[in-house]
């Protein structure tokens, strides 16, 4: 029996820790990867706390987005071969030396893209692209507000919003994080300590709000939206899930839109694959520049989680597995 190392939750409600688990062989429609890197996400913290909307049945290995090389191919898999460099948004299984994943979730990565870039690319860029283009219907010339603009998803929303022709307002905590958002293309910067609603009104309001924070930021942005504005709820990093006054929706003819990329993987995986293909093309053209603030070895995964928990990272935190 061949064993591999994995950062696992062994039982429901249990604490994640390193375990030795049996190596798996791919079944029909699956591939096995030698995992090189895994991107960390705020959702990994929520999963550990038992508060995420989609928690796998225990035991399971943490790590939602993965990059590596194919080491074995299951029956009926076409279009892939051993040694090929690929990425996969699997929702689990990334913080391990190897993993078996469904081939229909696997995508090739460009030669110019490192494993670390690929591991931190899918969730953040996929979320922002689908939320802004597919759900938010962002148009050139519109004004986009991004809250949590220096975080893993927020920074990509700044970058993609600017690429789509919007005027981008970045909201983040502190000068250092705002500097990162400015470098990604933000036109206007609002510090978390400022009156967000008033600053937005001074700038003419927002057509689209991309909110991964919730709480006070959501409420302030909601009150400063233009007529027919669209507010996209991505997450609630503040821990406060806001309530929406429906009468205010009517007065300004507003849309409040939910977006969860994991849900699309279940009922519209084709839309996610098409989005990833577009994004990979933009990367190859040099139009996207992934920002990774920390790359840590597998032994330091808990340190990486703490960086997310304590808001001490910008862009992505990536774990180098091998």
Coordinates of C-alpha atoms in Angstrom, one line a residue:
X1 CA 0.0 0.0 0.0
X2 CA 1.4 3.4 -1.0
X3 CA 0.6 6.3 1.3
X4 CA 0.5 10.0 0.6
X5 CA 0.4 13.1 2.9
X6 CA -2.8 15.1 3.1
X7 CA -4.2 18.0 5.2
X8 CA -7.5 16.4 6.1
X9 CA -10.7 16.8 8.2
X10 CA -11.1 13.2 9.4
X11 CA -14.5 13.5 11.0
X12 CA -17.4 16.0 10.9
X13 CA -16.6 18.9 13.2
X14 CA -13.0 17.8 13.7
X15 CA -9.9 19.9 13.3
X16 CA -7.9 19.7 10.1
X17 CA -4.5 18.0 10.5
X18 CA -1.9 16.1 8.5
X19 CA -2.7 12.5 7.8
X20 CA -1.2 9.6 5.8
X21 CA -3.9 8.4 3.4
X22 CA -3.9 5.6 0.8
X23 CA -3.0 6.5 -2.8
X24 CA -5.9 6.3 -5.2
X25 CA -6.1 5.1 -8.7
X26 CA -8.3 7.0 -11.1
X27 CA -11.7 5.4 -12.0
X28 CA -13.6 5.9 -15.3
X29 CA -13.7 9.5 -16.3
X30 CA -11.0 10.5 -13.8
X31 CA -7.4 11.5 -13.7
X32 CA -4.7 11.4 -11.0
X33 CA -2.5 14.4 -10.4
X34 CA 0.8 14.8 -8.9
X35 CA -0.1 18.1 -7.1
X36 CA 2.4 20.9 -7.3
X37 CA 0.4 23.8 -5.8
X38 CA -2.9 24.6 -4.2
X39 CA -4.6 28.0 -3.8
X40 CA -6.1 28.9 -0.5
X41 CA -9.5 30.6 -0.2
X42 CA -11.5 32.2 2.5
X43 CA -14.0 29.4 1.9
X44 CA -11.4 27.0 3.3
X45 CA -11.7 28.8 6.6
X46 CA -15.5 28.6 6.5
X47 CA -15.3 24.9 5.7
X48 CA -13.1 24.3 8.8
X49 CA -15.5 26.3 10.9
X50 CA -18.5 24.4 9.6
X51 CA -20.2 27.5 8.2
X52 CA -19.7 27.1 4.4
X53 CA -22.7 26.5 2.2
X54 CA -21.1 23.4 0.6
X55 CA -19.1 21.1 3.0
X56 CA -18.0 17.7 1.8
X57 CA -18.7 14.6 3.8
X58 CA -15.9 13.7 6.1
X59 CA -13.2 12.5 5.7
X60 CA -12.0 14.9 3.1
X61 CA -8.9 16.8 2.2
X62 CA -9.0 20.6 2.2
X63 CA -7.9 22.7 -0.8
X64 CA -10.4 23.8 -3.5
X65 CA -8.2 24.7 -6.5
X66 CA -5.2 22.7 -7.7
X67 CA -2.4 22.7 -10.2
X68 CA -0.2 19.8 -11.1
X69 CA 0.8 17.1 -13.6
X70 CA -1.3 14.2 -14.7
X71 CA 0.3 11.0 -13.5
X72 CA -2.5 8.5 -14.5
X73 CA -5.6 8.5 -16.6
X74 CA -8.8 6.5 -16.0
X75 CA -10.9 4.6 -18.5
X76 CA -12.8 6.6 -21.1
X77 CA -10.8 9.8 -20.5
X78 CA -9.9 11.6 -23.8
X79 CA -7.9 14.8 -24.5
X80 CA -5.4 14.4 -21.6
X81 CA -2.1 12.5 -21.2
X82 CA 0.4 11.7 -18.5
X83 CA 2.8 14.5 -17.8
X84 CA 0.4 17.2 -19.0
X85 CA 0.3 20.4 -16.9
X86 CA -3.3 21.1 -15.8
X87 CA -5.4 22.8 -13.2
X88 CA -8.7 21.7 -11.6
X89 CA -11.3 23.5 -9.5
X90 CA -12.4 20.5 -7.5
X91 CA -13.7 22.0 -4.2
X92 CA -11.6 19.6 -2.1
X93 CA -8.5 17.5 -2.4
X94 CA -5.8 20.1 -3.1
X95 CA -3.7 20.0 0.0
X96 CA -2.2 16.6 -0.6
X97 CA 0.7 15.2 -2.5
X98 CA -1.6 13.5 -5.0
X99 CA -5.3 13.5 -5.8
X100 CA -7.9 11.9 -8.1
X101 CA -10.3 14.3 -9.9
X102 CA -13.1 14.2 -12.5
X103 CA -11.6 14.8 -15.9
X104 CA -14.4 17.2 -16.9
X105 CA -13.2 19.6 -14.3
X106 CA -9.6 19.6 -15.5
X107 CA -8.2 22.3 -17.8
X108 CA -4.8 22.6 -19.5
X109 CA -2.7 25.5 -18.4
X110 CA -0.5 27.6 -20.7
X111 CA 3.2 27.0 -20.8
X112 CA 3.8 30.5 -19.5
X113 CA 1.7 30.0 -16.4
X114 CA 3.5 28.7 -13.3
X115 CA 1.9 26.0 -11.1
X116 CA 1.5 28.7 -8.4
X117 CA -0.3 31.1 -10.7
X118 CA -2.5 28.3 -12.0
X119 CA -3.4 27.1 -8.5
X120 CA -4.5 30.6 -7.5
X121 CA -6.3 31.5 -10.7
X122 CA -9.5 29.6 -11.0
X123 CA -11.6 30.6 -8.1
X124 CA -10.7 34.2 -7.9
X125 CA -10.7 35.0 -11.7
X126 CA -13.5 32.6 -12.5
X127 CA -15.7 34.2 -9.7
X128 CA -15.0 37.7 -10.9
X129 CA -15.4 37.1 -14.6
X130 CA -18.7 35.2 -14.3
X131 CA -20.1 37.5 -11.6
X132 CA -19.3 40.7 -13.6
X133 CA -20.0 39.5 -17.2
X134 CA -22.6 36.8 -16.7
X135 CA -24.6 37.9 -13.7
X136 CA -23.8 41.6 -13.3
X137 CA -24.0 42.5 -17.0
X138 CA -21.2 45.1 -16.5
X139 CA -21.0 47.4 -19.5
X140 CA -18.2 49.7 -20.8
X141 CA -18.4 53.1 -19.3
X142 CA -20.3 52.0 -16.1
X143 CA -19.0 52.6 -12.6
X144 CA -18.0 49.5 -10.6
X145 CA -17.4 49.4 -6.9
X146 CA -15.4 46.5 -5.5
X147 CA -15.3 46.0 -1.7
X148 CA -12.5 44.0 -0.2
X149 CA -10.6 45.1 -3.3
X150 CA -7.2 43.8 -2.3
X151 CA -8.4 40.3 -1.4
X152 CA -8.3 37.1 -3.4
X153 CA -11.5 37.7 -5.4
X154 CA -11.7 41.5 -5.0
X155 CA -8.4 42.2 -6.7
X156 CA -9.4 40.2 -9.7
X157 CA -12.7 42.0 -9.9
X158 CA -10.7 45.3 -10.1
X159 CA -8.5 43.9 -12.8
X160 CA -11.4 42.4 -14.9
X161 CA -13.7 45.3 -14.3
X162 CA -11.1 47.7 -15.8
X163 CA -10.4 45.2 -18.6
X164 CA -14.2 45.3 -19.4
X165 CA -14.1 49.1 -19.7
X166 CA -15.6 50.2 -16.3
X167 CA -14.5 53.0 -14.1
X168 CA -13.4 51.1 -11.0
X169 CA -13.8 52.3 -7.3
X170 CA -11.7 50.1 -5.0
X171 CA -12.6 49.8 -1.3
X172 CA -10.1 48.3 1.1
X173 CA -8.5 48.7 4.5
X174 CA -5.3 50.7 4.7
X175 CA -2.9 52.4 2.3
X176 CA -0.9 49.3 1.5
X177 CA -3.9 47.4 0.3
X178 CA -5.3 50.3 -1.6
X179 CA -1.9 50.6 -3.4
X180 CA -2.2 47.0 -4.6
X181 CA -5.7 47.8 -5.9
X182 CA -4.4 50.9 -7.7
X183 CA -1.7 48.8 -9.4
X184 CA -4.5 46.4 -10.6
X185 CA -6.3 49.3 -12.4
X186 CA -8.5 51.0 -9.8
X187 CA -9.5 54.6 -10.8
X188 CA -10.6 55.7 -7.3
X189 CA -9.6 54.5 -3.9
X190 CA -11.8 54.5 -0.7
X191 CA -10.3 53.5 2.6
X192 CA -12.3 51.3 5.0
X193 CA -12.1 54.1 7.5
X194 CA -13.9 56.6 5.3
X195 CA -17.6 57.2 4.8
X196 CA -18.2 54.8 1.9
X197 CA -21.7 56.0 1.1
X198 CA -20.7 59.6 0.9
X199 CA -17.6 58.9 -1.1
X200 CA -19.7 56.9 -3.6
X201 CA -22.2 59.7 -3.8
X202 CA -19.5 62.2 -4.4
X203 CA -18.2 60.1 -7.3
X204 CA -21.7 59.9 -8.8
X205 CA -22.8 56.5 -7.4
X206 CA -22.2 52.9 -8.6
X207 CA -23.9 51.0 -11.5
X208 CA -22.5 47.7 -10.3
X209 CA -21.3 46.7 -6.8
X210 CA -19.1 43.6 -6.4
X211 CA -19.3 42.8 -2.7
X212 CA -17.4 40.1 -0.9
X213 CA -17.5 41.7 2.5
X214 CA -21.2 42.2 3.5
X215 CA -22.0 44.1 6.7
X216 CA -21.6 47.8 6.8
X217 CA -19.9 48.0 3.3
X218 CA -22.9 46.2 1.7
X219 CA -25.3 48.6 3.3
X220 CA -23.4 51.7 2.4
X221 CA -22.9 50.6 -1.2
X222 CA -26.6 49.7 -1.5
X223 CA -27.6 53.2 -0.5
X224 CA -25.4 54.8 -3.0
X225 CA -26.3 52.9 -6.1
X226 CA -27.6 54.5 -9.3
X227 CA -31.1 53.6 -10.7
X228 CA -31.1 50.2 -12.3
X229 CA -27.9 49.3 -10.4
X230 CA -26.8 45.7 -9.8
X231 CA -25.4 44.6 -6.5
X232 CA -23.6 41.2 -6.6
X233 CA -23.3 39.4 -3.3
X234 CA -20.1 37.3 -3.5
X235 CA -19.5 36.6 0.2
X236 CA -19.6 37.9 3.7
X237 CA -16.0 38.2 4.9
X238 CA -17.1 40.6 7.7
X239 CA -19.2 37.8 9.2
X240 CA -22.3 40.0 8.9
X241 CA -25.0 38.8 6.4
X242 CA -27.0 42.0 5.6
X243 CA -30.7 42.1 5.2
X244 CA -32.2 43.9 2.2
X245 CA -35.0 46.4 2.5
X246 CA -37.2 45.4 -0.5
X247 CA -38.9 48.8 -0.7
X248 CA -35.6 50.4 -1.6
X249 CA -35.2 47.9 -4.5
X250 CA -38.5 49.3 -5.9
X251 CA -37.6 52.9 -5.6
X252 CA -34.4 52.7 -7.7
X253 CA -35.3 49.6 -9.7
X254 CA -32.3 47.8 -8.3
X255 CA -31.1 44.2 -8.7
X256 CA -29.5 42.3 -5.9
X257 CA -27.8 39.2 -7.3
X258 CA -26.2 36.2 -5.7
X259 CA -23.2 34.5 -7.2
X260 CA -21.5 31.2 -6.1
X261 CA -19.2 29.6 -8.6
X262 CA -19.4 26.2 -6.9
X263 CA -23.1 26.2 -7.7
X264 CA -22.4 26.8 -11.4
X265 CA -20.1 23.8 -11.4
X266 CA -23.1 21.7 -10.6
X267 CA -25.8 23.0 -12.8
X268 CA -23.9 24.9 -15.6
X269 CA -20.3 23.5 -15.7
X270 CA -20.2 24.5 -19.4
X271 CA -20.5 28.2 -18.4
X272 CA -17.6 27.8 -16.0
X273 CA -15.4 26.0 -18.5
X274 CA -16.1 28.7 -21.1
X275 CA -15.2 31.4 -18.6
X276 CA -11.9 29.6 -17.7
X277 CA -11.1 29.4 -21.4
X278 CA -11.6 33.1 -21.9
X279 CA -9.5 33.9 -18.8
X280 CA -6.7 31.6 -19.9
X281 CA -6.7 33.3 -23.3
X282 CA -6.5 36.7 -21.6
X283 CA -3.6 35.5 -19.5
X284 CA -1.7 34.3 -22.6
X285 CA -2.3 37.7 -24.2
X286 CA -0.7 39.3 -21.2
X287 CA -4.0 41.1 -20.2
X288 CA -4.1 39.5 -16.7
X289 CA -1.4 39.6 -14.1
X290 CA -2.2 37.3 -11.1
X291 CA -1.1 38.8 -7.8
X292 CA 0.2 36.3 -5.2
X293 CA 1.4 37.8 -1.9
X294 CA 2.6 34.5 -0.3
X295 CA 3.8 31.1 -1.5
X296 CA 4.3 28.7 1.4
X297 CA 5.3 25.0 1.6
X298 CA 2.8 22.4 2.6
X299 CA 4.2 22.2 6.1
X300 CA 3.1 25.8 6.7
X301 CA -0.5 25.5 5.5
X302 CA -1.9 26.6 8.8
X303 CA 0.3 29.8 8.6
X304 CA -1.3 30.4 5.2
X305 CA -4.8 30.0 6.6
X306 CA -3.9 32.5 9.4
X307 CA -2.9 35.0 6.7
X308 CA -6.4 34.9 5.3
X309 CA -8.1 34.9 8.7
X310 CA -6.1 37.9 9.9
X311 CA -6.4 39.8 6.6
X312 CA -2.6 40.0 6.2
X313 CA -2.5 38.9 2.6
X314 CA -3.2 40.6 -0.7
X315 CA -4.4 38.7 -3.8
X316 CA -3.8 35.0 -3.3
X317 CA -2.0 32.8 -0.8
X318 CA -0.7 29.6 -2.5
X319 CA 0.7 26.4 -1.0
X320 CA 3.6 24.8 -2.9
X321 CA 3.1 21.1 -2.5
X322 CA 6.0 19.7 -4.4

